[in-house]
Coordinates of C-alpha atoms in Angstrom, one line a residue:
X43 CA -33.7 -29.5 165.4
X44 CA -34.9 -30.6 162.1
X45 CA -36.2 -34.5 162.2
X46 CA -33.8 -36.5 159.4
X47 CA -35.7 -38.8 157.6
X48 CA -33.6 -41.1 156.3
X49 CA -36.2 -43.6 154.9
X50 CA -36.6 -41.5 152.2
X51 CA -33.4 -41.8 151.0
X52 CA -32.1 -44.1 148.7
X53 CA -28.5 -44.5 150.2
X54 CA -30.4 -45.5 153.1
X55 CA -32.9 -47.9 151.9
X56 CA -32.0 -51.9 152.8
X57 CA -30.4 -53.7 149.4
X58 CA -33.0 -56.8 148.8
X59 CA -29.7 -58.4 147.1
X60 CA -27.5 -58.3 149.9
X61 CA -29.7 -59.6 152.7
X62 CA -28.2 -62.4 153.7
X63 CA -24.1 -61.4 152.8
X64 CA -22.9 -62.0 156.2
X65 CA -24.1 -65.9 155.9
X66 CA -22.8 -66.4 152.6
X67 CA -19.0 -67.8 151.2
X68 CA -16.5 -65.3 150.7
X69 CA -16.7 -66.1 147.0
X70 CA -20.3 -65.1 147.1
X71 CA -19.5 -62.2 149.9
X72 CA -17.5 -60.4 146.6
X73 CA -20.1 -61.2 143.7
X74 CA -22.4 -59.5 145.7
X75 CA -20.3 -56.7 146.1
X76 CA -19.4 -56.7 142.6
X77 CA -22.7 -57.0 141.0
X78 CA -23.5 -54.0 142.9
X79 CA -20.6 -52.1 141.6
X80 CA -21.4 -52.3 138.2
X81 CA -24.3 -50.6 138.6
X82 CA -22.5 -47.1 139.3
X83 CA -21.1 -46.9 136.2
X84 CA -24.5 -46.8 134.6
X85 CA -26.0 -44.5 137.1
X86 CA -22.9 -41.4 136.0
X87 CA -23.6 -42.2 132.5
X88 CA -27.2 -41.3 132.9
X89 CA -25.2 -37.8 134.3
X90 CA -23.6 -37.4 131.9
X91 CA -25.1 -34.1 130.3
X92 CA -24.9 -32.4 133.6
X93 CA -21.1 -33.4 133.9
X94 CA -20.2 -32.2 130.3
X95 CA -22.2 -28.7 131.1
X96 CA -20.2 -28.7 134.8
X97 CA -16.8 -29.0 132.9
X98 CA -17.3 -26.0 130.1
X99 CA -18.7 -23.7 133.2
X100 CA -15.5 -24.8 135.6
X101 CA -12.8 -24.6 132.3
X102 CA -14.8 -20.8 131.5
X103 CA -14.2 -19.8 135.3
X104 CA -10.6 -21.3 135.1
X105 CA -9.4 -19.0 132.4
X106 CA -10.7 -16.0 134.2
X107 CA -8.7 -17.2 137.4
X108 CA -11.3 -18.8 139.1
X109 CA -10.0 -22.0 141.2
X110 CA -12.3 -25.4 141.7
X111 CA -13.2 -25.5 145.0
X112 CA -15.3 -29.1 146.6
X113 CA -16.5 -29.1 149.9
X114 CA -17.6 -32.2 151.7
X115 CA -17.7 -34.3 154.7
X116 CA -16.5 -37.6 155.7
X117 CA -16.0 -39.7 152.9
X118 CA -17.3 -37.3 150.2
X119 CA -14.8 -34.5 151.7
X120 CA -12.2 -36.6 151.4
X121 CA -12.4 -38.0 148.0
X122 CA -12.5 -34.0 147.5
X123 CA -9.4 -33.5 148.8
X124 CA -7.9 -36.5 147.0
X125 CA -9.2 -35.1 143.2
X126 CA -7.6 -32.1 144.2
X127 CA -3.9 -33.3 145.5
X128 CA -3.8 -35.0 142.1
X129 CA -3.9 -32.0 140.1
X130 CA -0.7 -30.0 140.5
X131 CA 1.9 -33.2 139.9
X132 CA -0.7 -34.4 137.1
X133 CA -1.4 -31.2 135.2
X134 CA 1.6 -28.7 136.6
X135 CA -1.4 -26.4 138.1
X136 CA -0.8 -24.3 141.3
X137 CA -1.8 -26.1 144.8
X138 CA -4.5 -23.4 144.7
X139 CA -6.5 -23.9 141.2
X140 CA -8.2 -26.8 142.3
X141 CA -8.3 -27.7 146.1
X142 CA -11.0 -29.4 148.8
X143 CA -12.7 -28.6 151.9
X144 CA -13.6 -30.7 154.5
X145 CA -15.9 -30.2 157.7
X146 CA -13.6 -30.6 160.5
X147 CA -10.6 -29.1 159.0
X148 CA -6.8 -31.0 158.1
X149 CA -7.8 -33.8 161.2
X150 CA -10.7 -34.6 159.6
X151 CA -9.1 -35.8 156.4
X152 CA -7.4 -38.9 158.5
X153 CA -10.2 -39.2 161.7
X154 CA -13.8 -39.0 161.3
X155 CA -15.2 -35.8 163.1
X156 CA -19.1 -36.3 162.2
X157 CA -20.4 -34.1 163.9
X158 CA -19.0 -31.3 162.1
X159 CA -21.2 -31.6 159.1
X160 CA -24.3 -30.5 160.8
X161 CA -23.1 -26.9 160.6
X162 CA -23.6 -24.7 157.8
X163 CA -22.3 -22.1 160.0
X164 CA -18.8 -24.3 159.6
X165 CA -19.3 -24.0 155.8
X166 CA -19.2 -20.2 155.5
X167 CA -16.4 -19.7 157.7
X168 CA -14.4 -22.3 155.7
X169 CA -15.5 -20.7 152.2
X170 CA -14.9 -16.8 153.8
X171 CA -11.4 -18.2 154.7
X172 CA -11.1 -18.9 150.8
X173 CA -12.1 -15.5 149.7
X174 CA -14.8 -17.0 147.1
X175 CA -15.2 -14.6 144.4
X176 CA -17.6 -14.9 141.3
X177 CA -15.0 -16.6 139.2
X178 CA -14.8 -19.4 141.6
X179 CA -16.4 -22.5 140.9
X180 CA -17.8 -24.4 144.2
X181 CA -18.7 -28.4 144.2
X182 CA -20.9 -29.6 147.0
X183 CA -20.1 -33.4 147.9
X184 CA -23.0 -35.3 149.6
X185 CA -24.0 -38.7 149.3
X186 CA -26.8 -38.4 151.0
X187 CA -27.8 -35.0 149.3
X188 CA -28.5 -33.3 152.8
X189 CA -25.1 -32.5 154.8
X190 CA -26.1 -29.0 156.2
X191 CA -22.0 -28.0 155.8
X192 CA -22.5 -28.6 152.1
X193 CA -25.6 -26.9 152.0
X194 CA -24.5 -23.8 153.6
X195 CA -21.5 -23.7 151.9
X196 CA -23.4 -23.6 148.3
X197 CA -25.9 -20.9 149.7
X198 CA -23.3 -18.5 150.6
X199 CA -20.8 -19.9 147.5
X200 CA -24.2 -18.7 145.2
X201 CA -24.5 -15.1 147.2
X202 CA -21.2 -14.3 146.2
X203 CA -22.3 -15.7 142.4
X204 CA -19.9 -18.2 142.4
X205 CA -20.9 -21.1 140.3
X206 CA -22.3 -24.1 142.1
X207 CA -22.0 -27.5 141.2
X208 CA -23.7 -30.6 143.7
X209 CA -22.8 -33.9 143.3
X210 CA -24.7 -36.4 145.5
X211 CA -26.7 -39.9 144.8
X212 CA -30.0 -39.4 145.7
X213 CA -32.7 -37.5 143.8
X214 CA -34.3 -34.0 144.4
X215 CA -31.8 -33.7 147.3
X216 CA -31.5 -30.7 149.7
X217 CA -27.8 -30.0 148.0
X218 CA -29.3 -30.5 144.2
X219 CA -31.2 -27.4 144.8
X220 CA -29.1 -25.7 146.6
X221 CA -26.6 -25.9 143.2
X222 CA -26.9 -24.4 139.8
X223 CA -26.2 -27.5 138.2
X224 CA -27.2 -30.5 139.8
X225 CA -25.1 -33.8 139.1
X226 CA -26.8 -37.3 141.0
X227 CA -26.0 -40.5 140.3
X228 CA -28.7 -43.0 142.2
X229 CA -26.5 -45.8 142.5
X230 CA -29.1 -47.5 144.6
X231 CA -28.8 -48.8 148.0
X232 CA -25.7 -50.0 149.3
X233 CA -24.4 -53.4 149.8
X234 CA -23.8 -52.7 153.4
X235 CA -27.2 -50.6 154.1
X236 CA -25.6 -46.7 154.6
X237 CA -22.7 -47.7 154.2
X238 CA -22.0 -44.7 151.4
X239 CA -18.1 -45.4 150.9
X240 CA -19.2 -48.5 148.6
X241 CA -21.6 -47.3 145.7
X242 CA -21.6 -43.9 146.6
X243 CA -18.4 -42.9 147.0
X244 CA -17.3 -44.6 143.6
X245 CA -19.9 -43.0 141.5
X246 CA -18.6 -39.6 143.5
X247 CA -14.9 -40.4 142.4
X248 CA -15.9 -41.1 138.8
X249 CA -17.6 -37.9 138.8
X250 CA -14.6 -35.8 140.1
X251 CA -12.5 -37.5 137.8
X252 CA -14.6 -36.5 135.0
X253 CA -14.9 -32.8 136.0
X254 CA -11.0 -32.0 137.2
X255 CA -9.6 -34.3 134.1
X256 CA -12.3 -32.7 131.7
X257 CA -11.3 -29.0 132.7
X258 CA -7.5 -30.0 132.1
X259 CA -8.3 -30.7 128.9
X260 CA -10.1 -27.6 128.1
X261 CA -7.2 -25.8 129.3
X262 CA -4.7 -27.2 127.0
X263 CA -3.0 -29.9 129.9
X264 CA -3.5 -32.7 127.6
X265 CA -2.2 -33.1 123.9
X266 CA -3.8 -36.5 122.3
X267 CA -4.1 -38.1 125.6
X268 CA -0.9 -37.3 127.0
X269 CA -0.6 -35.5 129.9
X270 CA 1.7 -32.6 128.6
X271 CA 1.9 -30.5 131.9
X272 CA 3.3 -33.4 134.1
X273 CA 6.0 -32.7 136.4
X274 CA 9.1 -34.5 136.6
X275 CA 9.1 -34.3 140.7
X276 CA 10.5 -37.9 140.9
X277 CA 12.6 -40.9 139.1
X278 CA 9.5 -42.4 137.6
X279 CA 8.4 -39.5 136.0
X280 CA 11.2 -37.7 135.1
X281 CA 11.0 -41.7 132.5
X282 CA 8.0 -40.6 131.9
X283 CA 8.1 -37.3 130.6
X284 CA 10.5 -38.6 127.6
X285 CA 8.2 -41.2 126.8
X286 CA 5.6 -38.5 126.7
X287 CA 8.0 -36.4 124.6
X288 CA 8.7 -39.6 122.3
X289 CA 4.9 -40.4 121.6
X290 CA 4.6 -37.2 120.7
X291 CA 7.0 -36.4 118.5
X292 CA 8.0 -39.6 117.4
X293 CA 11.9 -38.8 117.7
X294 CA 14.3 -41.1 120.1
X295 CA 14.6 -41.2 123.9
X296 CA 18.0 -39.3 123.6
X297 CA 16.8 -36.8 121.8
X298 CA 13.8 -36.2 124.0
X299 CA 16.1 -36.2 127.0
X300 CA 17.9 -33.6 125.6
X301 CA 15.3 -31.3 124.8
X302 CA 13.7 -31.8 128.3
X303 CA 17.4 -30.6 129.5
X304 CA 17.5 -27.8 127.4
X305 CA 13.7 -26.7 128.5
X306 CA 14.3 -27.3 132.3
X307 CA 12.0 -30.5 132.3
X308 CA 9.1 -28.7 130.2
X309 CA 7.7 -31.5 128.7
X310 CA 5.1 -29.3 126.5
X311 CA 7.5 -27.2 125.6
X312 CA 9.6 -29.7 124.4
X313 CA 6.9 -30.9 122.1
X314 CA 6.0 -28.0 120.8
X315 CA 9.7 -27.7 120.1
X316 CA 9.8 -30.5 118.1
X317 CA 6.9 -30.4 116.5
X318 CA 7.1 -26.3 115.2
X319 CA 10.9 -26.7 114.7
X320 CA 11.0 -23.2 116.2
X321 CA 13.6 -21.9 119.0
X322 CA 13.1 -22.2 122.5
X323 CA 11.7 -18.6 123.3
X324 CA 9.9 -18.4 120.2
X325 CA 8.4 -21.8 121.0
X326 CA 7.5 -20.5 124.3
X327 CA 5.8 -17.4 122.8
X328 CA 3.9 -18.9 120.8
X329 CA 2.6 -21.1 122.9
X330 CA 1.8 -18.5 125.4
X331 CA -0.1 -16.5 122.5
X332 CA -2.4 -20.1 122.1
X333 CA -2.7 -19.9 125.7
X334 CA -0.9 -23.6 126.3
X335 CA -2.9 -25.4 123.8
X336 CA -0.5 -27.4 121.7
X337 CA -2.9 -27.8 118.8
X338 CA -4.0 -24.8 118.3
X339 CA -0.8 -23.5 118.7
X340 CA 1.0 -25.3 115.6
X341 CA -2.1 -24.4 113.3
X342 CA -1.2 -20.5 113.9
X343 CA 2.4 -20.5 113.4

């Protein structure tokens, strides 16, 4: 078995800010913890031109049916799986076009099964289950940038030539080149020394809300900054889709109430409605033509 050698890693490495936290007021306990936190922030932006370059490859796979597929462990596999749940009632998408593995399967998602992430065996089953294609687009979640499951998940994602994405926060990781585009945040060590739910896992979150919100966009989900795609699936948001409808279009919440009921809740739809002054099935034509994109939809009509 390969020796792991975690002093080289910089989510294992002791915080010199944080030594004494455990003898300190709970006042002090917090300012710790926040003075470290706003360090991730900076640590993404210095990503930034590998996030921007991850979004136009996963919205170019997207609209040739490719799905966004991360794959993770522990903590990293599971903010995976949270990006991806908020997709569909966000952005209207399929349960399918963005979704997340973990290493050790549904149970794993509630109850830490570590040991499953030492097998990259685990990984290609998972990914063969999937049927990965070329159009797929696969991120590789790993904090520590050396989780064999990722690993061997983005070797056999990049046989198939699927695109690979790694996110992780240490530098020249295992997973980085194991991807085609490498995306690491060095956050630094963590308050809590390995601890890589704190720093880690936030800068991982900000990431994969950057790459599933960016490729939403580029597929036409969001008009302005409104999410145009939402589902009305309960009470809240059925309120929300008019307001979306009235910020839109400017006209009043009746009236956006009763073009939602005469588009079956379509809140885009509805907009484009409005906006184009055209019939419902033309409306819907047209909008198909401009493949969902609002704006470029009401320049070609």
């Amino acid at each position: 078995m390969k020796k792991i050698d975690l002093e080289k890693l910089t989510t294992e490495s002791r915080n010199q800010n944080t030594l004494n936290i455990d003898k300190v007021s709970t006042l002090e306990m917090v300012k710790m913890i926040n003075n470290e936190d706003k360090k991730v922030a900076e640590a993404v932006e210095a990503e930034l031109p590998r996030i921007a370059e991850a979004i136009d490859e996963i919205a170019i796979r997207m609209n040739k049916g490719g799905r966004l597929i991360y794959i993770g462990a522990g903590t990293s596999g599971r903010l995976g799986i949270l990006d991806a749940s908020e997709c569909p009632p966000t952005y209207g998408v399929s349960e399918e076009l963005v979704q997340g593995v973990i290493a050790g399967g549904h149970e794993a998602i509630f109850r830490a099964k570590e040991g499953a992430e030492d097998s990259k065996e685990l990984a290609l089953e998972d990914l063969k289950n999937k049927k990965i294609t070329e159009n797929d687009i696969i991120v590789g979640l790993a904090a520590s940038g050396r989780t064999p499951y990722v690993i061997g998940g983005l070797e056999y994602a990049n046989e198939v030539g699927a695109m690979t994405i790694s996110v992780t926060c240490n530098a020249d990781s295992e997973v980085s080149k194991a991807a085609k585009i490498s995306i690491a945040p060095v956050v630094g060590p963590e308050v809590v020394t390995g601890s890589t739910r704190l720093k880690s896992g936030t800068a991982q979150k900000l990431v994969l809300n950057m790459l599933s919100t960016g490729a939403m966009i580029k597929l036409g989900k969001v008009y302005g900054n409104l999410m145009v795609d939402v589902r009305a699936t309960n009470e809240k948001l059925v309120e929300r889709a008019k307001k979306i409808v009235c910020e839109a279009t400017g006209v009043t919440r009746e009236e956006a109430r009763k073009y939602l009921e005469e588009t079956n809740s379509d809140v885009k739809l509805s907009i484009f409605m409005i906006l184009s002054k055209l019939e419902k099935e033309e409306a819907r034509k047209v909008l198909e033509k401009n493949k969902g994109y609002i704006a470029e939809a009401l320049k070609n009509i």
